[in-house]
Short mmCIF file of C-alpha atoms in Angstrom, two decimals:
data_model
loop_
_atom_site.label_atom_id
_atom_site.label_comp_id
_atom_site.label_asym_id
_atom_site.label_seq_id
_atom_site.Cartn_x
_atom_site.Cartn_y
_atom_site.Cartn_z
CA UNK A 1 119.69 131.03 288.33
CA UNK A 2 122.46 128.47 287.62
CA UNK A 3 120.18 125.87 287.67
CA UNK A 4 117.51 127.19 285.77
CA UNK A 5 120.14 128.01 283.18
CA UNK A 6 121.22 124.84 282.85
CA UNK A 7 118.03 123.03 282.51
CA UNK A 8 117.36 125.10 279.17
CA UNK A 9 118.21 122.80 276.66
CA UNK A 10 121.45 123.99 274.45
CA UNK A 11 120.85 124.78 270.26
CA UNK A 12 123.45 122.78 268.98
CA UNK A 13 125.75 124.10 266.18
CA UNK A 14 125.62 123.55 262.79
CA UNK A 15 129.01 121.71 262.78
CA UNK A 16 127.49 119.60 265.27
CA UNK A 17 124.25 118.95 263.12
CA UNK A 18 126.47 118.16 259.80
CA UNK A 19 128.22 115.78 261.77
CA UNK A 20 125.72 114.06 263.32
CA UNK A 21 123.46 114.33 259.36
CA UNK A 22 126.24 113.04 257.21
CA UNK A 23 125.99 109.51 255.64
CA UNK A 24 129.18 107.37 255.01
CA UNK A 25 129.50 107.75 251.24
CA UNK A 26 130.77 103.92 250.88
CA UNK A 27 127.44 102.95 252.69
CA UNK A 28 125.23 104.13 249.47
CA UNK A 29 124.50 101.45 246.47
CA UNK A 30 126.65 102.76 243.62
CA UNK A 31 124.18 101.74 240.47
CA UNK A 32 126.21 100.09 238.09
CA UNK A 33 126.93 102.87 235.29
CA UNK A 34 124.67 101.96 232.17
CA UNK A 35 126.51 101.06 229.07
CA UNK A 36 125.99 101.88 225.59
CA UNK A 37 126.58 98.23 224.93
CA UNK A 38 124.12 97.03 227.49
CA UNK A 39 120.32 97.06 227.51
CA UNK A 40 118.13 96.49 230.83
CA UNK A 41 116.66 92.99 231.09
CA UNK A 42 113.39 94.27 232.60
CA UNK A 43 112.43 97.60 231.73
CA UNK A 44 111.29 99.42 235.30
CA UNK A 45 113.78 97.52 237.60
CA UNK A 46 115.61 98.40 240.33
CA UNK A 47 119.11 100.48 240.18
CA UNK A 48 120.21 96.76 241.07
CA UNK A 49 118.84 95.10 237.94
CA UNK A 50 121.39 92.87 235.93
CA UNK A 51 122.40 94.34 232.61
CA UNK A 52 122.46 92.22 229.52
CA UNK A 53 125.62 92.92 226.91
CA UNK A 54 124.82 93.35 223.27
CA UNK A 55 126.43 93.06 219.95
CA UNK A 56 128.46 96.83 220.21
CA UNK A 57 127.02 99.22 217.22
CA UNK A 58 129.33 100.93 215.00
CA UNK A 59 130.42 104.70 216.32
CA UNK A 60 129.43 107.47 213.71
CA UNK A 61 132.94 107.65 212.84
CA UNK A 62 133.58 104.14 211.09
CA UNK A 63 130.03 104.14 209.69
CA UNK A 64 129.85 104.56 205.55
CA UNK A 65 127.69 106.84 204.29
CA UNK A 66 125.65 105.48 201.45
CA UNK A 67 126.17 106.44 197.96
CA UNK A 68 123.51 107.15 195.59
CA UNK A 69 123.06 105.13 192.39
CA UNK A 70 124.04 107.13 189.50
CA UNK A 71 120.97 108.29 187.14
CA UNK A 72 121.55 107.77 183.74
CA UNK A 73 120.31 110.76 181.47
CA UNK A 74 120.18 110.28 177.91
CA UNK A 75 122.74 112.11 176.23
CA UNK A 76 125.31 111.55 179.16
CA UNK A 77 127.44 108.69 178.64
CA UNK A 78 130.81 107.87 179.45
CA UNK A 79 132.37 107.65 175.90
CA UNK A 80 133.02 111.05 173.83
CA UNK A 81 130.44 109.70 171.16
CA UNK A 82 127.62 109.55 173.60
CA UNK A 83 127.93 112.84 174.60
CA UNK A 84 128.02 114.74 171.23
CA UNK A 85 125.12 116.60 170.56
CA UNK A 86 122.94 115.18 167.49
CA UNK A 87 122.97 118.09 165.82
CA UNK A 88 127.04 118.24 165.84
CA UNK A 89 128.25 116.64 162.76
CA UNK A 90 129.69 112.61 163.36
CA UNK A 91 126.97 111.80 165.41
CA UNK A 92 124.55 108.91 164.63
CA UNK A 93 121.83 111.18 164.95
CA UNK A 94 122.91 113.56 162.41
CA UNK A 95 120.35 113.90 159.34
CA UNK A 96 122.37 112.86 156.14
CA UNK A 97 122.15 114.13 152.47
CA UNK A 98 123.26 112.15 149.40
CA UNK A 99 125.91 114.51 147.93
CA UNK A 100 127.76 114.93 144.60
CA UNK A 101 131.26 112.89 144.85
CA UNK A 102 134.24 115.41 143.83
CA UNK A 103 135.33 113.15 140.78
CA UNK A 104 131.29 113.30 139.52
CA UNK A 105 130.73 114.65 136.26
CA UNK A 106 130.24 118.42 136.13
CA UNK A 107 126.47 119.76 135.48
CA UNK A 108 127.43 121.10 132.29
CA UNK A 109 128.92 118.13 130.90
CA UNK A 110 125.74 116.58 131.53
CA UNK A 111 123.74 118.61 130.02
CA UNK A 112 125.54 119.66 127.18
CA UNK A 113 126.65 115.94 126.23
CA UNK A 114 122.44 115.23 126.89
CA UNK A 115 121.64 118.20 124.38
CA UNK A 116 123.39 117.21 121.82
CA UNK A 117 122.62 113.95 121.73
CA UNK A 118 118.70 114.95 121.81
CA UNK A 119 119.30 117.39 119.14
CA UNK A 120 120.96 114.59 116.79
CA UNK A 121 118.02 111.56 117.40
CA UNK A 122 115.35 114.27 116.22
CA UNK A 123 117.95 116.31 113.30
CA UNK A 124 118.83 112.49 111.34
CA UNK A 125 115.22 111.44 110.32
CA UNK A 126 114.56 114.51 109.80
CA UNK A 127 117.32 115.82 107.14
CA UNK A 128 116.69 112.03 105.59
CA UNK A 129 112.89 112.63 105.29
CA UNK A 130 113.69 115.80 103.26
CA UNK A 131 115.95 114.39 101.07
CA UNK A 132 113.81 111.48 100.12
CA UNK A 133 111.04 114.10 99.34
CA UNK A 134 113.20 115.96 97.23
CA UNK A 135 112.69 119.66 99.50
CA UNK A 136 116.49 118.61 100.10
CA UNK A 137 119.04 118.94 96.92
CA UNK A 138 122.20 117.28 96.46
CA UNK A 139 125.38 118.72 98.86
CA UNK A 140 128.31 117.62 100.88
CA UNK A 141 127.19 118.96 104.10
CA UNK A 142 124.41 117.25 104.67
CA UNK A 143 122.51 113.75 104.10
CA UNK A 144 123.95 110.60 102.99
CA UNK A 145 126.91 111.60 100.89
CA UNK A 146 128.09 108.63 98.56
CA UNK A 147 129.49 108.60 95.21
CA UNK A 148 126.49 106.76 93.81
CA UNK A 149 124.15 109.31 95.75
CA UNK A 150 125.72 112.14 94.67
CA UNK A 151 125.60 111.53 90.83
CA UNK A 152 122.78 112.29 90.50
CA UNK A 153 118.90 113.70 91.81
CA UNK A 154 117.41 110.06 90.84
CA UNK A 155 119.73 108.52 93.04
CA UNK A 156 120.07 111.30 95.44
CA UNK A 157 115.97 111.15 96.35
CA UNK A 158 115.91 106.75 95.78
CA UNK A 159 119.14 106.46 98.75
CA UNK A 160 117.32 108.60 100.89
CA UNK A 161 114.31 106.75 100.58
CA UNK A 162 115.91 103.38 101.11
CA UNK A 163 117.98 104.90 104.22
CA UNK A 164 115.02 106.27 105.89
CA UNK A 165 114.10 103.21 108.18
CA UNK A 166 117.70 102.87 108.89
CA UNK A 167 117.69 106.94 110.07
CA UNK A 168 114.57 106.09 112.48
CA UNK A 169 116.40 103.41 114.61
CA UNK A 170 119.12 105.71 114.60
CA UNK A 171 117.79 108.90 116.01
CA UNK A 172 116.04 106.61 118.60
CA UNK A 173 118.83 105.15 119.71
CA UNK A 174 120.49 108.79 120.20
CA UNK A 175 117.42 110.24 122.27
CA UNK A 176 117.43 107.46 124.45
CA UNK A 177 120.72 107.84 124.56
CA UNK A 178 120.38 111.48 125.64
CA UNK A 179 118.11 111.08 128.03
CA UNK A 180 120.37 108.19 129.61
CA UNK A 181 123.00 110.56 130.14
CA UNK A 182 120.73 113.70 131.65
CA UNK A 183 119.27 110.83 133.82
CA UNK A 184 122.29 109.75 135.24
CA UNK A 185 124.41 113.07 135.53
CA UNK A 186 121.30 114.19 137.95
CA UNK A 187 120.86 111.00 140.10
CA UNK A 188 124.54 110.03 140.72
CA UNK A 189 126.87 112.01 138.70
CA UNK A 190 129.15 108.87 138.53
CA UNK A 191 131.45 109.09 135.64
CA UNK A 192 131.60 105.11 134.64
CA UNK A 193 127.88 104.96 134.22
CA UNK A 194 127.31 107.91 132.60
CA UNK A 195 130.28 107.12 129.74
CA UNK A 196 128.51 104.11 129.41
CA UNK A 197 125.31 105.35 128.52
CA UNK A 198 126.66 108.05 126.20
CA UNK A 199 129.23 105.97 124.24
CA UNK A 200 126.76 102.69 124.29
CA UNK A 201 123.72 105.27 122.23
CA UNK A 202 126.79 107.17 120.22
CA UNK A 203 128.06 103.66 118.59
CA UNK A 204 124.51 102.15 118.36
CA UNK A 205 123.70 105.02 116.57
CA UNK A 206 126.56 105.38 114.39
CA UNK A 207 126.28 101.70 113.58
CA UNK A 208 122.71 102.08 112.52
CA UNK A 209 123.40 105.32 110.35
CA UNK A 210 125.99 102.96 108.20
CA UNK A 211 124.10 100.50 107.52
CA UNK A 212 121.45 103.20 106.73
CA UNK A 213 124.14 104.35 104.05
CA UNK A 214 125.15 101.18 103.24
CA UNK A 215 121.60 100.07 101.44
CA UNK A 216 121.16 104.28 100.21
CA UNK A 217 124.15 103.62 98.26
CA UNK A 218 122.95 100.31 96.97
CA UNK A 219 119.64 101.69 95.68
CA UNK A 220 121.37 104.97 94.34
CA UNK A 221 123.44 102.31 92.13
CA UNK A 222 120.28 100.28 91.40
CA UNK A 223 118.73 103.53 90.06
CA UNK A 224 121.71 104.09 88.04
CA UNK A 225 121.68 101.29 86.11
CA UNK A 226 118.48 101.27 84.85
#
């Protein structure tokens, strides 16, 4: 029995086994640990293969992030006047409307001064046309008024006559005159053109209704005479 017992062959432990298994740690090729500034020479070789250094990339942290190029819009600038809207007023798109100056001649200046003077060009031939004709008799309202044409109807009707060309450039000169003033009193309203026109008609006119009375006179004396 003993020696049938001892020819059976003895399980070993499993202390035994993990001794007689293990592998010396310092016996086992470390690979060299792989770098993030390295790259493998030879892609596929061995844990033994040389590594190659590289220019080292910038970390996430001390990249810059890229900015964006700005995108003009129109409308948008970076001055107060480029962003006003055209429709507020001071912008250089705003529509603009000529406008009456404050120190323009009121409307009915204008067209009271431009009545009257109308009403005069058309009323002086006139009045001298009837007198000439005789449908007009002697007064001191009205028609050329002289001492020689007021003593008597001979004289009366011959000044008229002779002051009738005289009384056409005159009322001309007013109606133009007139219309001058309504002209400019709607167009600009300025005051130094529009005295202009109105006193330059008022003393043409006036000038040509003396000299208008100046020959009626003569002929009333001629008339006398005779």
């Amino acid at each position: 029995m003993s020696s049938a017992r001892s020819s059976t062959p003895s399980t070993p432990s499993r202390g035994a086994l993990a001794s007689r298994t293990a592998i010396p740690t310092s016996s086992i090729a470390t690979p060299a640990r792989a770098d993030s500034s390295a790259t493998l020479s030879e892609p596929g070789a061995s844990a033994t293969a040389t590594w190659l250094p590289t220019e080292p990339q910038p970390s996430s942290a001390t990249r810059t992030r890229s900015t964006p190029a700005p995108v003009h819009r129109p409308g948008h600038g970076s001055s107060p006047a480029a962003r006003q809207s055209p429709r507020r007023p001071g912008s250089p798109c705003a529509p603009r409307t000529l406008r009456r100056v404050d120190d323009s001649v009121p409307v009915w200046t204008v067209v009271l001064v431009g009545a009257v003077l109308l009403a005069a060009g058309g009323l002086v031939p006139y009045v001298v046309a009837r007198a000439a004709a005789g449908r007009l008799r002697r007064n001191r309202w009205v028609g050329v008024r002289t001492p020689a044409t007021l003593a008597g109807d001979a004289g009366w009707r011959t000044g008229h006559a002779a002051a009738r060309p005289w009384a056409a450039v005159a009322g001309a000169l007013l109606a133009l005159s007139g219309l001058g003033a309504l002209v400019v009193g709607a167009t600009t309203g300025a005051p130094g053109p529009f005295a202009a026109v109105v006193v330059g008609g008022a003393v043409l006119g006036a000038a040509a209704l003396v000299a208008g009375a100046v020959r009626a006179d003569a002929a009333a004396r001629g008339s006398l005479s005779r």
